[in-house]
């Protein structure tokens, strides 16, 4: 079963790469689908973590997580759209979702998270994929991609498929296990839909930061995340 799964992941990845060469995946789309645009259910929602005044984790060279999250999510949206899985996005630019009357930075962060939760929960038959970057202060050697999931099923099964694809392509020799998300993570705790959070790499690792900023690595990550998600649907189908 394991080797059959590996062959399936590999086949999906190669098919996506071949198709995306024709689709000119190197272009980030100038227009992305907003979360207000509803598709026939179930919906797939992509969340580029942070944004606005909240840059998220920051690398030693000043690279901010929020921009990488947005670029990668835009690429993932293109891959999924081409594969027949159109997705809504919680944000399509560098702004966050905070309300105009939110004053302090803390108030903006709280408002942003609450508005994201409300938006996601307004599409009750959706699946959420939230894109983030990791960081571990004081340890520049840790690297690799890891997937977390909330308690709403089938989030755990989707996370397993995405993590398996990540281990095969992104983490060879550095394989990780997907894990249940900590209950302190507000977004995944409060949404009522199956949700996974993908930590695509460590900004505390200089070499991985360089990769995460590169278009080629972002494309690879987008294809692999999509392949894992599609493998879940292939297995279920």
Short mmCIF file of C-alpha atoms in Angstrom, two decimals, residues 1-2 9 14 20 42 46 51 78 91-92 97 117 136 144 156 161 167 169 185 198 204 211 222 226 230:
data_model
loop_
_atom_site.label_atom_id
_atom_site.label_comp_id
_atom_site.label_asym_id
_atom_site.label_seq_id
_atom_site.Cartn_x
_atom_site.Cartn_y
_atom_site.Cartn_z
CA UNK A 1 0.00 0.00 0.00
CA UNK A 2 2.85 2.39 0.87
CA UNK A 9 1.82 10.79 -5.53
CA UNK A 14 4.52 14.64 -12.76
CA UNK A 20 1.58 23.48 -15.69
CA UNK A 42 -17.88 22.01 -1.48
CA UNK A 46 -6.85 29.11 0.61
CA UNK A 51 -0.73 40.36 6.03
CA UNK A 78 -3.31 28.56 -10.02
CA UNK A 91 -6.74 37.65 0.94
CA UNK A 92 -5.48 38.45 -2.54
CA UNK A 97 -8.74 41.47 6.82
CA UNK A 117 -12.95 32.93 10.81
CA UNK A 136 12.76 28.60 15.50
CA UNK A 144 11.57 21.18 6.32
CA UNK A 156 -6.37 14.48 9.55
CA UNK A 161 -1.75 12.88 2.19
CA UNK A 167 8.18 14.03 2.64
CA UNK A 169 9.60 15.65 -2.62
CA UNK A 185 -3.98 28.51 17.22
CA UNK A 198 1.07 23.97 6.07
CA UNK A 204 15.22 30.85 10.84
CA UNK A 211 14.65 28.64 -1.28
CA UNK A 222 2.47 24.57 -4.75
CA UNK A 226 -1.92 20.27 -4.62
CA UNK A 230 -5.67 15.59 -4.99
#
